[in-house]
Coordinates of C-alpha atoms in Angstrom, one line a residue:
M1 CA -33.7 8.9 20.1
T2 CA -33.5 9.9 16.3
Y3 CA -32.9 13.3 14.7
R4 CA -32.9 14.8 11.7
L5 CA -29.7 16.5 10.4
T6 CA -29.9 18.5 7.0
I7 CA -26.7 19.0 5.1
E8 CA -26.8 22.5 3.0
P9 CA -25.4 23.2 0.3
L10 CA -26.8 19.7 -0.9
G11 CA -30.4 20.3 1.1
Q12 CA -30.1 16.7 1.9
D13 CA -31.6 15.2 5.2
V14 CA -30.3 12.2 7.1
A15 CA -31.0 10.0 9.8
V16 CA -28.9 10.6 13.1
D17 CA -29.3 8.9 16.3
E18 CA -28.8 11.3 19.5
Q19 CA -25.2 8.6 20.9
Q20 CA -24.3 9.6 16.7
T21 CA -21.7 12.1 15.3
L22 CA -22.5 13.9 12.9
L23 CA -20.1 12.9 10.3
D24 CA -20.3 9.2 11.4
A25 CA -24.3 10.1 10.2
A26 CA -23.5 11.6 6.8
L27 CA -20.6 9.0 5.7
R28 CA -23.3 6.2 6.6
A29 CA -25.9 8.1 4.1
G30 CA -23.3 8.2 1.8
I31 CA -22.4 12.0 1.8
Y32 CA -18.5 12.8 2.0
L33 CA -18.0 15.9 4.9
P34 CA -14.5 17.0 4.2
H35 CA -12.8 15.3 7.6
A36 CA -9.1 13.9 8.6
C37 CA -8.2 13.1 12.2
C38 CA -12.3 11.8 13.6
H39 CA -10.8 13.0 17.1
G40 CA -11.8 16.4 17.2
L41 CA -8.2 17.3 16.9
C42 CA -7.5 18.7 13.6
G43 CA -9.9 21.0 12.8
T44 CA -10.6 19.5 9.1
C45 CA -14.3 18.6 9.4
K46 CA -15.5 22.4 11.1
V47 CA -18.9 22.8 10.1
Q48 CA -21.3 25.6 10.6
L49 CA -24.6 25.1 12.6
L50 CA -27.4 26.9 11.5
E51 CA -30.1 25.4 13.2
G52 CA -30.5 23.4 16.6
S53 CA -28.3 22.3 18.9
V54 CA -25.2 19.7 19.7
D55 CA -22.9 19.1 22.4
D56 CA -19.3 19.2 20.9
G57 CA -18.0 16.3 23.0
D58 CA -14.2 15.7 22.9
A59 CA -13.5 19.2 20.5
S60 CA -10.0 20.4 21.3
S61 CA -9.4 24.1 21.9
F62 CA -7.1 24.4 20.0
A63 CA -9.5 22.8 16.9
L64 CA -12.5 24.6 18.0
L65 CA -12.0 27.9 19.4
D66 CA -13.9 29.7 21.9
F67 CA -15.0 31.9 19.5
E68 CA -15.9 29.6 17.2
R69 CA -18.0 28.0 19.3
A70 CA -20.0 31.4 20.0
E71 CA -20.4 31.6 16.5
G72 CA -21.8 28.4 16.0
H73 CA -19.3 26.2 14.9
T74 CA -19.1 22.5 15.4
L75 CA -16.6 20.0 14.8
A76 CA -18.9 17.2 13.1
C77 CA -16.4 14.2 13.8
V78 CA -17.8 14.6 17.4
A79 CA -20.7 16.5 17.5
K80 CA -23.7 15.3 18.6
P81 CA -27.1 16.4 17.8
C82 CA -29.7 17.4 21.5
S83 CA -32.4 18.7 18.6
D84 CA -32.8 18.2 14.8
V85 CA -30.0 20.0 13.4
T86 CA -29.4 21.9 9.8
I87 CA -25.8 22.6 9.4
E88 CA -23.3 24.0 5.8
A89 CA -20.6 22.1 5.3
D90 CA -17.6 22.7 2.5
V91 CA -18.7 20.1 -0.3
E92 CA -16.9 19.6 -2.5
I93 CA -18.3 17.7 -5.7
D94 CA -16.0 15.6 -8.1
P95 CA -17.1 14.0 -11.1
D96 CA -14.4 11.2 -9.9
A97 CA -15.6 10.5 -6.8
R98 CA -18.3 7.4 -5.8
V99 CA -20.8 7.4 -3.8
E100 CA -19.5 4.2 -0.7
P101 CA -21.4 4.6 1.9
V102 CA -19.8 3.7 5.6
A103 CA -20.5 0.1 7.3
D104 CA -19.6 -2.2 10.0
Y105 CA -17.6 -5.3 9.0
I106 CA -16.0 -8.1 11.2
G107 CA -13.0 -9.5 10.3
T108 CA -10.5 -12.4 11.2
V109 CA -6.7 -11.8 11.0
A110 CA -5.6 -14.5 8.2
E111 CA -1.6 -13.3 8.4
L112 CA 0.8 -11.1 9.9
R113 CA 3.9 -10.6 7.9
A114 CA 7.1 -8.1 9.2
L115 CA 7.6 -5.9 6.2
S116 CA 10.6 -3.7 8.1
S117 CA 11.9 -3.9 11.5
T118 CA 9.1 -0.7 12.1
A119 CA 6.5 -1.9 9.9
R120 CA 4.0 -4.8 9.9
G121 CA 1.7 -6.0 7.3
V122 CA -1.6 -7.0 8.4
V123 CA -4.3 -9.0 6.0
I124 CA -7.4 -9.0 7.6
E125 CA -10.4 -11.5 6.2
L126 CA -14.2 -9.4 6.4
D127 CA -17.1 -10.9 6.4
R128 CA -18.3 -9.3 3.1
A129 CA -16.6 -7.8 0.2
L130 CA -15.7 -3.7 1.0
T131 CA -16.3 -1.8 -1.9
F132 CA -14.1 0.9 -2.1
Q133 CA -12.0 3.5 -4.3
A134 CA -8.0 3.1 -4.2
G135 CA -7.0 5.4 -1.4
K136 CA -9.6 5.5 0.8
Y137 CA -8.4 3.9 4.8
I138 CA -10.7 2.0 7.7
N139 CA -11.0 2.5 10.8
L140 CA -9.4 -1.0 12.6
H141 CA -11.3 -1.1 15.7
L142 CA -8.8 -3.3 18.3
P143 CA -9.8 -5.5 21.6
G144 CA -9.1 -3.3 24.4
V145 CA -8.1 -0.4 22.9
A146 CA -10.7 2.5 23.8
L147 CA -10.8 4.3 20.6
P148 CA -10.7 3.2 17.1
R149 CA -7.6 4.0 14.9
A150 CA -7.5 4.5 11.0
F151 CA -4.8 2.8 8.4
S152 CA -5.0 3.1 4.6
L153 CA -6.0 0.0 2.5
A154 CA -2.7 -0.9 0.8
N155 CA -4.6 -3.9 -1.4
P156 CA -6.6 -3.1 -4.7
P157 CA -10.1 -2.3 -5.0
A158 CA -10.2 -6.0 -6.8
Q159 CA -9.0 -7.5 -3.7
S160 CA -12.5 -6.2 -1.8
R161 CA -13.1 -9.1 1.1
R162 CA -9.0 -9.7 2.1
I163 CA -8.0 -6.1 3.4
E164 CA -4.2 -5.8 4.0
L165 CA -3.2 -2.6 6.4
H166 CA 0.9 -1.8 6.7
V167 CA 1.3 -0.5 10.5
R168 CA 4.2 1.2 11.3
R169 CA 5.0 0.9 15.3
V170 CA 4.4 4.1 16.9
E171 CA 6.6 4.9 20.5
G172 CA 4.0 4.8 23.3
G173 CA 0.8 4.1 20.6
E174 CA -1.3 2.3 22.4
A175 CA -3.0 0.8 19.3
T176 CA 0.7 -0.1 17.0
T177 CA 1.7 -1.2 20.2
F178 CA -1.3 -3.7 20.3
I179 CA -1.0 -4.9 17.0
H180 CA 2.9 -5.4 16.7
E181 CA 3.2 -7.1 20.0
H182 CA -0.2 -9.5 20.7
L183 CA -2.2 -9.2 17.7
K184 CA -2.1 -12.8 16.1
P185 CA -3.9 -14.8 13.4
G186 CA -7.3 -15.9 14.2
D187 CA -8.3 -13.2 16.1
R188 CA -11.6 -10.8 15.4
V189 CA -11.1 -7.6 14.8
R190 CA -14.3 -4.6 13.8
V191 CA -13.6 -2.8 10.8
S192 CA -16.2 0.0 9.4
G193 CA -15.1 2.3 6.2
P194 CA -14.4 3.0 3.8
Y195 CA -13.4 6.8 5.1
G196 CA -11.4 9.8 3.1
R197 CA -11.2 11.7 0.0
F198 CA -7.8 10.3 -1.1
F199 CA -8.7 8.7 -4.8
I200 CA -7.0 8.6 -8.0
R201 CA -9.0 11.1 -10.5
K202 CA -9.2 8.6 -13.7
S203 CA -10.5 11.3 -15.6
A204 CA -8.0 13.4 -15.7
P205 CA -5.7 13.1 -18.8
E206 CA -2.9 14.1 -16.8
N207 CA 0.3 12.0 -16.5
I208 CA 0.4 10.5 -12.4
L209 CA 3.5 11.3 -9.8
L210 CA 2.8 8.7 -6.6
F211 CA 5.1 10.2 -4.0
A212 CA 5.0 8.3 -0.9
A213 CA 7.6 7.5 2.4
G214 CA 7.4 5.6 5.7
T215 CA 4.2 3.5 5.6
G216 CA 2.5 6.3 3.0
L217 CA 3.1 3.7 1.0
S218 CA 0.2 1.7 1.9
S219 CA -2.6 4.3 0.1
I220 CA 0.0 4.9 -2.9
R221 CA 0.4 0.7 -3.9
S222 CA -3.9 0.5 -3.5
M223 CA -3.9 3.0 -6.2
L224 CA -0.7 1.9 -8.3
L225 CA -2.1 -1.7 -8.0
D226 CA -5.6 -0.4 -9.3
L227 CA -4.2 1.4 -12.1
L228 CA -2.1 -1.4 -13.4
T229 CA -5.3 -3.7 -13.0
E230 CA -7.3 -1.5 -14.7
G231 CA -5.0 -1.2 -17.9
V232 CA -4.7 3.1 -17.4
R233 CA -1.9 3.8 -19.7
R234 CA -1.1 7.3 -18.7
Q235 CA 2.6 7.2 -17.2
I236 CA 3.1 6.7 -14.0
T237 CA 6.2 7.4 -11.8
L238 CA 6.3 6.5 -8.2
F239 CA 9.0 8.2 -6.2
Y240 CA 9.2 6.3 -2.7
G241 CA 11.2 6.9 0.5
Q242 CA 12.9 5.6 3.5
R243 CA 15.9 6.4 6.1
H244 CA 17.8 2.9 5.2
R245 CA 17.2 0.1 3.1
A246 CA 16.0 -2.0 5.4
E247 CA 13.3 0.0 5.5
L248 CA 12.4 0.1 1.5
Y249 CA 9.6 -2.5 2.2
L250 CA 8.4 -4.0 -0.8
H251 CA 10.9 -3.0 -2.9
E252 CA 11.2 -6.0 -5.1
E253 CA 7.9 -6.0 -5.5
L254 CA 7.8 -2.4 -7.4
Q255 CA 10.5 -3.5 -9.0
A256 CA 8.9 -6.3 -10.8
L257 CA 5.8 -4.2 -11.4
A258 CA 8.3 -2.0 -13.4
E259 CA 9.8 -4.0 -15.5
T260 CA 6.6 -5.8 -16.2
H261 CA 4.6 -2.5 -17.1
D262 CA 7.0 -0.3 -19.4
H263 CA 4.7 3.1 -18.9
F264 CA 5.0 2.6 -14.9
H265 CA 8.7 4.2 -13.6
Y266 CA 9.8 3.7 -10.3
V267 CA 12.7 5.5 -8.1
P268 CA 13.4 4.7 -5.2
C269 CA 15.3 6.7 -2.7
L270 CA 17.1 6.8 0.7
S271 CA 17.3 9.8 3.2
R272 CA 19.6 8.2 5.6
P273 CA 21.9 5.2 3.8
L274 CA 24.3 3.1 6.1
P275 CA 27.4 1.9 4.7
E276 CA 26.2 -1.9 4.5
D277 CA 23.1 -1.1 2.5
H278 CA 25.9 -0.3 -0.6
W279 CA 22.9 1.3 -2.1
Q280 CA 23.8 2.3 -5.8
G281 CA 20.5 4.3 -6.0
A282 CA 19.0 7.7 -5.3
V283 CA 20.2 9.2 -1.9
G284 CA 17.8 12.0 -0.8
H285 CA 14.4 12.7 0.3
V286 CA 11.6 12.0 -1.8
H287 CA 10.7 15.8 -2.8
E288 CA 14.6 17.0 -3.7
V289 CA 14.6 13.1 -6.2
A290 CA 11.9 14.1 -7.6
A291 CA 13.1 17.4 -8.7
A292 CA 16.3 15.9 -10.1
H293 CA 14.4 13.7 -11.9
F294 CA 12.2 15.9 -13.6
G295 CA 14.8 19.1 -13.9
G296 CA 12.2 20.7 -11.2
R297 CA 9.1 20.9 -13.8
F298 CA 6.5 19.3 -13.4
A299 CA 3.7 20.7 -15.1
G300 CA 1.3 18.3 -17.4
H301 CA 0.8 15.8 -13.9
K302 CA -1.5 15.2 -11.2
A303 CA 0.4 14.5 -8.2
Y304 CA -0.9 12.3 -5.5
L305 CA 1.3 12.3 -2.1
C306 CA 0.6 10.4 1.1
G307 CA 2.8 9.9 4.1
P308 CA 4.0 12.1 7.6
P309 CA 2.6 16.4 7.5
G310 CA 6.9 17.2 7.2
M311 CA 7.0 14.5 3.7
V312 CA 4.0 16.2 2.2
D313 CA 4.4 19.8 2.8
A314 CA 8.1 19.4 0.9
C315 CA 6.6 17.5 -1.5
I316 CA 4.0 20.2 -2.3
T317 CA 6.2 23.0 -2.1
T318 CA 8.6 21.3 -4.7
L319 CA 6.0 20.9 -6.8
M320 CA 4.3 24.0 -6.6
R321 CA 7.7 25.7 -7.4
G322 CA 7.9 23.4 -10.5
R323 CA 4.4 24.9 -11.7
L324 CA 2.2 22.3 -10.4
F325 CA -0.9 23.7 -8.4
E326 CA -3.4 22.9 -6.5
R327 CA -6.2 21.7 -8.6
D328 CA -3.0 19.1 -9.2
I329 CA -2.0 18.0 -6.3
Y330 CA -3.8 15.9 -3.8
T331 CA -3.1 14.6 -0.2
E332 CA -3.3 12.3 2.5
R333 CA -0.9 12.9 5.7
F334 CA -0.3 10.4 8.4
I335 CA -1.2 12.5 11.4
D336 CA -1.3 11.3 14.7
A337 CA -2.5 13.9 17.8
A338 CA 1.5 15.4 18.2
D339 CA 1.1 16.5 14.7
A340 CA -2.9 17.5 15.1
T341 CA -1.6 19.6 17.3
R342 CA 1.4 21.1 15.3
Q343 CA -0.5 22.0 12.2
L344 CA -2.9 24.1 14.5
R345 CA -0.3 26.2 15.2
K346 CA 0.9 26.6 11.5
S347 CA -1.1 28.1 8.4
P348 CA -1.6 26.0 6.6
L349 CA -0.4 25.7 3.0
F350 CA -3.7 25.3 1.5
K351 CA -6.8 23.1 2.2
V352 CA -5.9 19.5 2.9
V353 CA -8.0 17.2 0.4

């Protein structure tokens, strides 16, 4: 059965199937609602139910507290309609955001390569072009894995048919273990997307700071390649950190880009270099290296941060101490179920975008 979903304050109506979540219906209609984990764990997609009724599904009791349920709140990523529904959502209008309805694709694994001892590159050929803004992610549906997993797109938007993902192996992770141990070229997979609100504000005149750690480099690489391809001439500085030299994947590619483009500055760093690394570059975490590089002053920039929650939070603190504020900082946290639960137990520094 199909119901009508009305989204306020936009006043827009969307058709939603009884087995479809409110978030999925909105995204497939090209309407962005804030979201993150998509599994009812983080609470980012919380909305107010104004009319109608929903099934709250697998909403975590941490993400949606009992008193919030009683007050008519629900999580759009797991809520399914039981009638026509009207919700009020925190909808942000951004002039640089593009309308990109979520769609489904069939993909064939074209290439697999070891990026490091813990990260694998996965290249997938899609049945048709995927239109997206650099910084967005897709959901990957794997055979035998119950729930889809989110992975950021590492390729630039100009490469719209052949997408690339960087997958870090997570101990005990069902999907990442499958990708590292069982996925092979020629395998068919399903992809849906694009998702997310992480993208470059190209209309802004400020210089650009990029921060990446771990496989957070995926989104940042997509952004960087897009900026360079389009000929954006603002100063771009990338701070990219790993623990050891062997984990600093795509280092040579980034060095070559810096040598070719005089407005792009690449600052790699290692937090725990090994003696055998013979590392001559910066040592420390990305936020520490950035503070030293800019003398602790970041005014006049837009900053884009992608990586584990701890790294993102540390960078935010450093940037704000250096006179860069919320309106100029954009983040993408790579969270798993444990990270989501931990985040709910503490107050966020500010709203995740």
